[in-house]
mmCIF file of C-alpha atoms in Angstrom:
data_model
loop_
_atom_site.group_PDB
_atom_site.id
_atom_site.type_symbol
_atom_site.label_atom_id
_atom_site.label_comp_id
_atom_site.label_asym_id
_atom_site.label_seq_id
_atom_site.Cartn_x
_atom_site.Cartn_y
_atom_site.Cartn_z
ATOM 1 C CA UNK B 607 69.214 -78.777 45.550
ATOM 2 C CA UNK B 608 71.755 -78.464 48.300
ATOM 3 C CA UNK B 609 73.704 -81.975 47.575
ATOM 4 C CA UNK B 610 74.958 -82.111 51.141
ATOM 5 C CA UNK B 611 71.364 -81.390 53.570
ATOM 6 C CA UNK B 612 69.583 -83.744 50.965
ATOM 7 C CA UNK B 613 72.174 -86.678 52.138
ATOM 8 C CA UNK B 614 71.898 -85.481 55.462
ATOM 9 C CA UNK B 615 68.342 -85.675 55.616
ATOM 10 C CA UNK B 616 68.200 -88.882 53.529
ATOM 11 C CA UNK B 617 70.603 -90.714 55.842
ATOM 12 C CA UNK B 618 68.838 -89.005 58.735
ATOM 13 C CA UNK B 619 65.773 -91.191 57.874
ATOM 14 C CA UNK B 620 63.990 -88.097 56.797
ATOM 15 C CA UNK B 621 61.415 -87.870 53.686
ATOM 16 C CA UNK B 622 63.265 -86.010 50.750
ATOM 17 C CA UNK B 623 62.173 -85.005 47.486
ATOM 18 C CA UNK B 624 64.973 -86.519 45.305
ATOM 19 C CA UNK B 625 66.775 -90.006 46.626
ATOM 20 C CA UNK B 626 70.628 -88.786 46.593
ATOM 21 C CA UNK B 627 72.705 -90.951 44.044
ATOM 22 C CA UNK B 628 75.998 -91.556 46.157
ATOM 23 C CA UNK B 629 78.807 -93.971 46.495
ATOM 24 C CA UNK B 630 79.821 -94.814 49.677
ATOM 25 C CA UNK B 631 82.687 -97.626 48.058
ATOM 26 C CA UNK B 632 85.550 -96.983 46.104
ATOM 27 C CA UNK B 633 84.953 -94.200 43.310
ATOM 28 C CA UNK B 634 88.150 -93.856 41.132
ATOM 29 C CA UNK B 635 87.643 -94.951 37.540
ATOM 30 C CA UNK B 636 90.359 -95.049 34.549
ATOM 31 C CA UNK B 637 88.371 -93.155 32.389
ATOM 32 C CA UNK B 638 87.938 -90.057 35.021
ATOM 33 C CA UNK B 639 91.810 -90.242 35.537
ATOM 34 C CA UNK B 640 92.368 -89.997 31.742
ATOM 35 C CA UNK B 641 90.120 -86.643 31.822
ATOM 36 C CA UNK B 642 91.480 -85.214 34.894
ATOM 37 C CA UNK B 643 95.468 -86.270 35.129
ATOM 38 C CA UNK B 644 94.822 -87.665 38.481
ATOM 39 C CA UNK B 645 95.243 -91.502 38.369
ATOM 40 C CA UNK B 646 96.632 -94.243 40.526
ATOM 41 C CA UNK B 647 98.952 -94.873 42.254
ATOM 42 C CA UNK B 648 99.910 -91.045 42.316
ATOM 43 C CA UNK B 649 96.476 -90.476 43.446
ATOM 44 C CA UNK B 650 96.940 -92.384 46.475
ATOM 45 C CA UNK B 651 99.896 -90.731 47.589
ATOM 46 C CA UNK B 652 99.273 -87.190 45.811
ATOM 47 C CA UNK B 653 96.402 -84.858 47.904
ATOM 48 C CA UNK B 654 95.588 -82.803 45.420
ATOM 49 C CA UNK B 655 95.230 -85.693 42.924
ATOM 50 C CA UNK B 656 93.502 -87.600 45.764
ATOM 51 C CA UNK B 657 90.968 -84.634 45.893
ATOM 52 C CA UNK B 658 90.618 -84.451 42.460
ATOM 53 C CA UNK B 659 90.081 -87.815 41.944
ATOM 54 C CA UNK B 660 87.935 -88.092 44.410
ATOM 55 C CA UNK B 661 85.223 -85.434 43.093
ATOM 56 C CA UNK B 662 86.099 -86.876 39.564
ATOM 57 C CA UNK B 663 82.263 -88.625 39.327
ATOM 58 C CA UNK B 664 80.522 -85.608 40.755
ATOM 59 C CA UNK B 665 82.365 -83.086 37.935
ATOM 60 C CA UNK B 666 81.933 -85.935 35.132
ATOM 61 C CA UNK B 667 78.689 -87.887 36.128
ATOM 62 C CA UNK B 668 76.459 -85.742 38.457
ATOM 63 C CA UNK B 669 77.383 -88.290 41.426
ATOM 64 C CA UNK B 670 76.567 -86.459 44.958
ATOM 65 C CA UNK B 671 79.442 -86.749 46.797
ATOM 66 C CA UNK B 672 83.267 -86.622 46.668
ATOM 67 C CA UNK B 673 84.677 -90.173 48.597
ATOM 68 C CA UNK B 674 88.001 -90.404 49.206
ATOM 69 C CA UNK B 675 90.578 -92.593 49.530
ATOM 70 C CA UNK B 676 90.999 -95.681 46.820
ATOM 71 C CA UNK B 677 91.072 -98.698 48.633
ATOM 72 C CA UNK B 678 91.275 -100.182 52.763
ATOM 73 C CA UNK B 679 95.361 -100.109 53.328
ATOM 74 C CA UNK B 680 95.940 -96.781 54.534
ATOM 75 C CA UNK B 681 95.203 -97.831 58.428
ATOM 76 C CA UNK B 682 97.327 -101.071 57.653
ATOM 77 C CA UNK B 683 100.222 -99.035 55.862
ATOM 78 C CA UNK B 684 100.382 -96.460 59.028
ATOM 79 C CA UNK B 685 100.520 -99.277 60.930
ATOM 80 C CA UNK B 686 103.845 -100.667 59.754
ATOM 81 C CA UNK B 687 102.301 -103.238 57.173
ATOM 82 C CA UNK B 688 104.232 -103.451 53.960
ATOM 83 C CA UNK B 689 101.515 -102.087 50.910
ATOM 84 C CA UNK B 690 102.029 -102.427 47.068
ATOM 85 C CA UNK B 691 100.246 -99.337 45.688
ATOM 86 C CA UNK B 692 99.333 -101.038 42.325
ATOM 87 C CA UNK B 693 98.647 -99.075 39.334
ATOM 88 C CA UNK B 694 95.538 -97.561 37.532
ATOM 89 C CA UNK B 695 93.640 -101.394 36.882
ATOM 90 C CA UNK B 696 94.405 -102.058 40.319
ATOM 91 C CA UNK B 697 93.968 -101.034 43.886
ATOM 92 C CA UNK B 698 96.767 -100.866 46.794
ATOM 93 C CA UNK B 699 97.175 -104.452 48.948
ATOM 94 C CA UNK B 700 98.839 -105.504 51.463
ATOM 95 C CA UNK B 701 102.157 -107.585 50.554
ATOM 96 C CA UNK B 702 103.549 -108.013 54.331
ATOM 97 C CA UNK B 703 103.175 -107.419 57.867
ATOM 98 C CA UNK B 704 105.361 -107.090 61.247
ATOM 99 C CA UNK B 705 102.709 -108.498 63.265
ATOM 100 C CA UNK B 706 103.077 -112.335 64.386
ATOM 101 C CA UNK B 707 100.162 -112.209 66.787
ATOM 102 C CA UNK B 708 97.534 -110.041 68.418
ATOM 103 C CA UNK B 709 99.151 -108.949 71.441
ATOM 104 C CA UNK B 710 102.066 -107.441 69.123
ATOM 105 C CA UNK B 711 99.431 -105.502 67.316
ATOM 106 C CA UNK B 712 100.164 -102.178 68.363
ATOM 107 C CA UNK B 713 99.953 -98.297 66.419
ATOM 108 C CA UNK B 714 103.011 -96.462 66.558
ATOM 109 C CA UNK B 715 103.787 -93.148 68.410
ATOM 110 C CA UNK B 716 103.687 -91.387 64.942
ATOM 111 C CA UNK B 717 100.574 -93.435 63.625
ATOM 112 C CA UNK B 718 98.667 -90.602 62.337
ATOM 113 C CA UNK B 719 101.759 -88.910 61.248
ATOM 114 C CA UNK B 720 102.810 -92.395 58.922
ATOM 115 C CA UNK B 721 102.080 -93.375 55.663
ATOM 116 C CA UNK B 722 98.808 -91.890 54.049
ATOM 117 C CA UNK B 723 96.974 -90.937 56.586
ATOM 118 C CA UNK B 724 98.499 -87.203 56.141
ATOM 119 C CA UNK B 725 97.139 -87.416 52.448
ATOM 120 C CA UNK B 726 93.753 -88.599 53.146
ATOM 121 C CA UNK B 727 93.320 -85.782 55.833
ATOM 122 C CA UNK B 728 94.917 -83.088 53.560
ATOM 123 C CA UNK B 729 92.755 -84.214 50.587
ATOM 124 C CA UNK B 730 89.345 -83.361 52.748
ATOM 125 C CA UNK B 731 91.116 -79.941 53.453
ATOM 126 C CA UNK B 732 91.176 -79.611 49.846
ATOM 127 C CA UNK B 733 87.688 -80.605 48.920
ATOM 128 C CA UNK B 734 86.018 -78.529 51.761
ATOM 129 C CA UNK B 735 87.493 -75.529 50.619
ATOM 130 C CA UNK B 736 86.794 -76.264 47.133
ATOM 131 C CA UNK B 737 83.001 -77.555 47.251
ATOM 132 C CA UNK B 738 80.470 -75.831 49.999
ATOM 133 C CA UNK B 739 77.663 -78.157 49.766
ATOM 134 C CA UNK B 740 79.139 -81.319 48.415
ATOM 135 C CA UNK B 741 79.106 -84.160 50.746
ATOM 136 C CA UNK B 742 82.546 -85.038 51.546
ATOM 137 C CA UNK B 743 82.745 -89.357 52.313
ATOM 138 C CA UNK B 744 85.834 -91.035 53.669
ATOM 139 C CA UNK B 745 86.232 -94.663 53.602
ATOM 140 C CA UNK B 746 87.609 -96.766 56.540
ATOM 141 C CA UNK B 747 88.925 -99.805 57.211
ATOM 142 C CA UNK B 748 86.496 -101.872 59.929
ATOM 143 C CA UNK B 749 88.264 -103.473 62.909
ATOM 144 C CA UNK B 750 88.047 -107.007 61.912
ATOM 145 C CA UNK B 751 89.167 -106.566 58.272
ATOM 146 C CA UNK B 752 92.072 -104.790 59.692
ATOM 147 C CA UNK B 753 93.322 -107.155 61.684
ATOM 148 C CA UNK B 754 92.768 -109.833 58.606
ATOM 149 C CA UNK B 755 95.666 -107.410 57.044
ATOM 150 C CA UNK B 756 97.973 -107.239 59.896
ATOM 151 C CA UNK B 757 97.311 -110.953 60.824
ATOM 152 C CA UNK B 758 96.318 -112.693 57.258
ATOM 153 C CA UNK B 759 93.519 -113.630 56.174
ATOM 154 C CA UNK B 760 94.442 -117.307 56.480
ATOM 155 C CA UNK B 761 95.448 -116.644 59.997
ATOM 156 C CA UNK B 762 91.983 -114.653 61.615
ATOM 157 C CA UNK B 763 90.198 -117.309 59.576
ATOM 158 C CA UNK B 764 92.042 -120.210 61.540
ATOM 159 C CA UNK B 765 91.951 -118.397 64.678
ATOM 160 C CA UNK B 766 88.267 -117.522 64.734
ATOM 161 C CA UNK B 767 87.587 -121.838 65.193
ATOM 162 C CA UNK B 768 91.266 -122.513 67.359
ATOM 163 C CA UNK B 769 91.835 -119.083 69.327
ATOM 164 C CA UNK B 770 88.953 -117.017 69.300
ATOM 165 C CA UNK B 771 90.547 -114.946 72.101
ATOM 166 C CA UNK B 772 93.816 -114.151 69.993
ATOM 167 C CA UNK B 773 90.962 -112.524 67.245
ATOM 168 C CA UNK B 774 89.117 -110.242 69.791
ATOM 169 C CA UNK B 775 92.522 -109.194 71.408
ATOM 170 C CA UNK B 776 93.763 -108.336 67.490
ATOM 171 C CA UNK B 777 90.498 -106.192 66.727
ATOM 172 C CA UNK B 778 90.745 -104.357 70.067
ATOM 173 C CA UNK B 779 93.899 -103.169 68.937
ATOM 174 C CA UNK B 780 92.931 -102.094 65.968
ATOM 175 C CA UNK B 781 90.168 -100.645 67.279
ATOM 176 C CA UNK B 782 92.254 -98.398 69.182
ATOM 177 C CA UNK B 783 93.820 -97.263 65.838
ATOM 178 C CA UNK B 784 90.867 -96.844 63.974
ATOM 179 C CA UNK B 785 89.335 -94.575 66.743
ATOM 180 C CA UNK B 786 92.714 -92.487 66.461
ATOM 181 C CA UNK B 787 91.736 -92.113 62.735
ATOM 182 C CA UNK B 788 88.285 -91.254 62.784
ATOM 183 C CA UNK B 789 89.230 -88.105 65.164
ATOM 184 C CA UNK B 790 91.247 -86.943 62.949
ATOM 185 C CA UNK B 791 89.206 -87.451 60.215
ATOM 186 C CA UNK B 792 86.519 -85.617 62.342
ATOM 187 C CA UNK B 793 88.878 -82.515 63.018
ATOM 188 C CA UNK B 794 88.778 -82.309 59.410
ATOM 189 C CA UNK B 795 85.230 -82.063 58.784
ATOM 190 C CA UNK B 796 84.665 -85.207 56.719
ATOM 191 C CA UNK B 797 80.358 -85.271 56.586
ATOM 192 C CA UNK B 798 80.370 -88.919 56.365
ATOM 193 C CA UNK B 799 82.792 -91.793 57.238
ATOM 194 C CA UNK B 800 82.011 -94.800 55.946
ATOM 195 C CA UNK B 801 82.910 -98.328 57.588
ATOM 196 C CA UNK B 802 84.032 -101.358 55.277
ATOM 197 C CA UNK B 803 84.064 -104.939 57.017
ATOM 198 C CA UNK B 804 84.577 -106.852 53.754
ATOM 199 C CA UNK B 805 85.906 -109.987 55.736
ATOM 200 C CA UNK B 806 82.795 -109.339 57.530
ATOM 201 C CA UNK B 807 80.794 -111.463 55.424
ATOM 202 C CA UNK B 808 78.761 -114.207 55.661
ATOM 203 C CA UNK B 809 80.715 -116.015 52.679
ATOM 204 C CA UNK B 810 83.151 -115.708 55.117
ATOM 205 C CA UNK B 811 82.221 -115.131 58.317
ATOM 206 C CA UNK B 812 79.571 -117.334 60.431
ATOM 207 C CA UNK B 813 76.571 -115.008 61.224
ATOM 208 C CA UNK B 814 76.595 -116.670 64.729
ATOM 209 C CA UNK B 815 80.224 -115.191 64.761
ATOM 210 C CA UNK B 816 79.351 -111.503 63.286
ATOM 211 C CA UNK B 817 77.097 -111.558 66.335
ATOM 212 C CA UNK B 818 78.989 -112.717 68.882
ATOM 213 C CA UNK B 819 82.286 -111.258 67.986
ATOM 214 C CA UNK B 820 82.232 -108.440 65.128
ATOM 215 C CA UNK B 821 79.686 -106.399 66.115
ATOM 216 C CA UNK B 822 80.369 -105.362 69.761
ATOM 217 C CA UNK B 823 83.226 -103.541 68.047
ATOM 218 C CA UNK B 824 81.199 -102.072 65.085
ATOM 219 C CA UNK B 825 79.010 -101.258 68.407
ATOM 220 C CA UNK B 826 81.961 -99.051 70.088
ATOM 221 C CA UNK B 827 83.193 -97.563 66.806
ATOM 222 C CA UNK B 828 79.812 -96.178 65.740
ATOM 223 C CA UNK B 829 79.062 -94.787 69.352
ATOM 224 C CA UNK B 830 82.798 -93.279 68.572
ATOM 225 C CA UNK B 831 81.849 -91.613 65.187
ATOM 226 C CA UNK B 832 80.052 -88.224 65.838
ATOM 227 C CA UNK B 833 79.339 -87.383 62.018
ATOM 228 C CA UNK B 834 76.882 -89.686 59.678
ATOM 229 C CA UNK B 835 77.886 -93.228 59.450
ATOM 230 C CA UNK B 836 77.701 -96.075 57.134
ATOM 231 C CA UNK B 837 78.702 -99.629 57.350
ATOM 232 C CA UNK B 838 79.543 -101.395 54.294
ATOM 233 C CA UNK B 839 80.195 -105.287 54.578
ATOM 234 C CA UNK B 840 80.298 -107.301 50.907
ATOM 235 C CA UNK B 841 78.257 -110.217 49.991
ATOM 236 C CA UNK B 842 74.979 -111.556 50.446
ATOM 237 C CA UNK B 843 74.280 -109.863 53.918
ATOM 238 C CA UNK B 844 70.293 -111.089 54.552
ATOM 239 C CA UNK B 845 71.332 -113.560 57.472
ATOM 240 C CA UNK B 846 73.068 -110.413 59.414
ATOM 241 C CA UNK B 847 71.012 -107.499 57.891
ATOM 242 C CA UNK B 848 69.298 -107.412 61.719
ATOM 243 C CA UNK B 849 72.943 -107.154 63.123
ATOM 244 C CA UNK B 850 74.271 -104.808 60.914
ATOM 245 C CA UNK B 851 71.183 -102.720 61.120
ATOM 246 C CA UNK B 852 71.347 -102.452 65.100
ATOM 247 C CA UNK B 853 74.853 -101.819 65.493
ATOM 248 C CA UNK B 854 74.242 -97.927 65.473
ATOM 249 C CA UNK B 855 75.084 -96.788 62.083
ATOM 250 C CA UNK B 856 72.571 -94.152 60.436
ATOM 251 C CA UNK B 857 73.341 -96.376 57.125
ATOM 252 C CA UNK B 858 73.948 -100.097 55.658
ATOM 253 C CA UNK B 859 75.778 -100.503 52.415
ATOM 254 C CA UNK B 860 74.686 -103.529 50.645
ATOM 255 C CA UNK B 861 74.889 -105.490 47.642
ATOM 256 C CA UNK B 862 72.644 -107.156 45.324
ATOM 257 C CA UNK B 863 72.426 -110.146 46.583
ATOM 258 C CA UNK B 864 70.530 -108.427 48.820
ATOM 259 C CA UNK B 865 66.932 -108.284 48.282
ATOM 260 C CA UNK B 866 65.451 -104.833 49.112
ATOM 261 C CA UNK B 867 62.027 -105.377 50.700
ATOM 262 C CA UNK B 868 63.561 -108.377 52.602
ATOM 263 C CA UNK B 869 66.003 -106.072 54.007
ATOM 264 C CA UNK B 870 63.923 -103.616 55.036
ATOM 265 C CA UNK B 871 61.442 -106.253 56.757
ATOM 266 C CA UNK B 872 64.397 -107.032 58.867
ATOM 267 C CA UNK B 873 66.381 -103.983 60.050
ATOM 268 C CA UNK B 874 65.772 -103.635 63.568
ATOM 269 C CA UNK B 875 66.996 -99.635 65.045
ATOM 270 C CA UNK B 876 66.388 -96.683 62.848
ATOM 271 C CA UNK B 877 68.365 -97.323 59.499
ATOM 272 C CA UNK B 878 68.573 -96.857 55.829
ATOM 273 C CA UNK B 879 69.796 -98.746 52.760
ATOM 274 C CA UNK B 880 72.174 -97.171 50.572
ATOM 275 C CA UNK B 881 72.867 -99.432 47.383
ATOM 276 C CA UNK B 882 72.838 -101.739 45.764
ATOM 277 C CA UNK B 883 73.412 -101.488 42.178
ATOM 278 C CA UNK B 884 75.821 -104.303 41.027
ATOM 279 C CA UNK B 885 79.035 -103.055 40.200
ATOM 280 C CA UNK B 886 80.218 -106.437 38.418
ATOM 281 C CA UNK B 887 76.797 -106.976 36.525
ATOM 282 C CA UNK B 888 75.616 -103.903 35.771
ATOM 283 C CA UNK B 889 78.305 -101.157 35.871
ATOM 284 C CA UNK B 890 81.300 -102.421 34.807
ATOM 285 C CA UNK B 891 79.950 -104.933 32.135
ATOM 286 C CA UNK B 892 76.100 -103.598 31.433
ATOM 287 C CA UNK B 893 74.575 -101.002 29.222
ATOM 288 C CA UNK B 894 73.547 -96.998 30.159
ATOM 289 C CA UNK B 895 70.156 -98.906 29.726
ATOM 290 C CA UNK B 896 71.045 -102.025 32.174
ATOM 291 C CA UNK B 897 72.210 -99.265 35.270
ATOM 292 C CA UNK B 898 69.044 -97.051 34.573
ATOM 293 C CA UNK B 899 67.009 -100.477 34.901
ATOM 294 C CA UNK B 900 68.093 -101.786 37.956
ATOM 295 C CA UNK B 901 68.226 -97.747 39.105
ATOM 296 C CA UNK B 902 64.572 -97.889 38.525
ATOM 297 C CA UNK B 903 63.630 -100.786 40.232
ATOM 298 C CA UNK B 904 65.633 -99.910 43.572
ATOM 299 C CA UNK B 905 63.293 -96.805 44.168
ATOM 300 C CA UNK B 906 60.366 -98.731 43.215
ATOM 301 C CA UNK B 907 61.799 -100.730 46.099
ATOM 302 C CA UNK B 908 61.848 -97.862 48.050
ATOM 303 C CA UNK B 909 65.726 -97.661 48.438
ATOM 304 C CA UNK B 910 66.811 -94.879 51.109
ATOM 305 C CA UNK B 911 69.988 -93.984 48.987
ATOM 306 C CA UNK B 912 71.235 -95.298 45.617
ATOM 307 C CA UNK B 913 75.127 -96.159 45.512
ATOM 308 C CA UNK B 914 77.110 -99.043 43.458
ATOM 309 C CA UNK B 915 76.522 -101.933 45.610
ATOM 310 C CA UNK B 916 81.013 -102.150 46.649
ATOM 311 C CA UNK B 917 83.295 -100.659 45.145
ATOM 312 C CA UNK B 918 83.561 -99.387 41.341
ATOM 313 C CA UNK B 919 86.002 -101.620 39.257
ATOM 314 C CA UNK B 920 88.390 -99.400 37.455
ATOM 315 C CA UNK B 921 87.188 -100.053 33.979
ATOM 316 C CA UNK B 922 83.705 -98.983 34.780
ATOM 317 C CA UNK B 923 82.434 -96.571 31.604
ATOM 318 C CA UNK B 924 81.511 -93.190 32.659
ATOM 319 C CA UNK B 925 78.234 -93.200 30.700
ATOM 320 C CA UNK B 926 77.549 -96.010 33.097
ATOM 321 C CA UNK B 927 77.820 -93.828 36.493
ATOM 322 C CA UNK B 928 76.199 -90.607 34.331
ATOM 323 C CA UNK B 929 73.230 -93.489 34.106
ATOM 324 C CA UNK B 930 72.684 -93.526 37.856
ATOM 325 C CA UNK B 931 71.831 -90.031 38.247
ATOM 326 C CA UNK B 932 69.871 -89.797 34.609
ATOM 327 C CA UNK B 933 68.067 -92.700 36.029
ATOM 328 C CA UNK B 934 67.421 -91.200 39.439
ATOM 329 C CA UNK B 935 66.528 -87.678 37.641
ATOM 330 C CA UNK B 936 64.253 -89.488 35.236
ATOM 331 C CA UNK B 937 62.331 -91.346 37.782
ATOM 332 C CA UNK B 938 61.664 -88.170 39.776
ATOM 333 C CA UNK B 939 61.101 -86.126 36.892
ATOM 334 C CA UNK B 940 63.709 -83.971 37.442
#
């Protein structure tokens, strides 16, 4: 099976033969840096170990894909944000930023040049020359979630009732520098960049408020992308799953609080679900038995793609990710 035309044609809405077992969230795990020598934080600054870490899950578990970088500080970093890179429990956050408000928001002249944007785009160098038909996912950091880093949290989330303006003025911004990104990214033959909103959710985030202000610049960034897209946005998603699935994106990333059939019921434009098996519940704390379980009854759900439903926790057991693809082989007796 050519891994990379089965995703393709999976996230292309198409009928395939075997569902592709993916992860479209964070992939690095300790146990795959013990076995390969690439582990945080020199991973994140390191392309080679970047590379290697990233392809870690397909060499070691089967998992279809190689997904690079660890983590949504890279655009934030390049921007001039201060970032604390962590270590191999924990991955890179923000610690401080220059920006006071939205109209000083700005990327510098040497923006793509900065920080770790140079070792993301190296690292996909590395991985299309080693791998042929391995898909090749990058992770990016969506508009509003950016400007959340470069404004605080505290500050967006105080704006979006006082200022709304000041909010939309900050993610235009960063839209600017996020569309920078994703052509290089593009130049470098990534197969699939995916979008996280995190902040996006509706834990967070009033769905009235997704609508009316978060999406029209999901809207411009997917027109933007010209390779396969996903959008990724934590939480229980249902009351936007309409919105996210409209925006333009060939997929939506969701978690488990999202129920399948519901989902499906509701997506609007041509779309597929990639998830959404919990990465709290089931991977990082369940049995081998537990991920093949809830494996088994997202394609009896009829789930377009199966991925951890966000991003792996670091002390997720191996056998655990080897489970999603034993699952997925089982069910399809492969």
């Amino acid at each position: 099976m050519n891994l990379k035309e089965n995703l393709e044609n999976a996230l292309s809405g198409e009928d395939v033969e075997v569902k592709p077992v993916i992860s479209v969230t964070q992939a690095g795990i300790i146990e795959a840096m013990e076995q390969t020598n690439a582990s945080w934080p020199e991973a994140h600054t390191n392309p080679e170990q970047m590379a290697i870490l990233g392809s870690s899950l397909h060499e070691l578990a089967g998992l279809e894909c190689a997904r690079i970088p660890f983590g949504l500080t890279v655009e934030a970093q390049s921007m001039g944000a201060e970032v604390n890179l962590g270590n191999n429990e924990r991955t890179p956050e923000v610690t401080g930023t220059p920006f006071e408000s939205a109209d000083d928001i700005e990327a510098p002249d040497d923006f793509l040049e900065n920080g770790r944007i140079p070792v993301v785009l190296e690292a996909i160098d590395i991985l299309k020359e080693k791998y042929e038909d391995l898909p090749i996912i990058v992770g990016i950091t969506g508009p509003f979630t950016l400007t959340g880093h470069l404004l605080g949290i505290e500050n967006v989330v105080r704006y979006m009732k006082t200022d709304p303006d000041e909010i939309e003025i900050a993610m235009e911004n960063c839209l600017d520098a996020s569309m920078d990104y994703i052509e290089s990214i593009q130049k470098h033959d990534a197969d699939v960049i995916c979008v996280n909103e995190p902040t996006a959710s509706p834990e967070l985030i009033d769905p009235l408020q997704f609508k009316s202000m978060i999406k029209p610049n999901l809207e411009d960034l997917a027109d933007f992308i010209d390779v396969q897209k996903v959008l990724h946005i934590c939480g229980s998603t249902q009351p936007i799953i309409s919105d996210m699935s409209s925006v333009g994106f060939d997929g939506i990333s969701i978690e488990e609080a999202v129920d399948i059939p519901k989902a499906k019921e509701s997506i609007e434009d041509e779309c597929v679900i990639v998830g959404n098996i919990s990465t709290s519940k089931t991977l990082l704390s369940g049995t081998p038995e537990d991920v093949k379980e809830d494996v088994k009854k997202v394609l009896s759900e009829d789930i377009d793609i199966i991925a951890p439903s966000c991003g792996l926790a670091p002390k997720t057991p191996l056998a655990n990710v080897k489970a999603l693809v034993e699952a997925r082989n089982e069910y399809f007796n492969i």
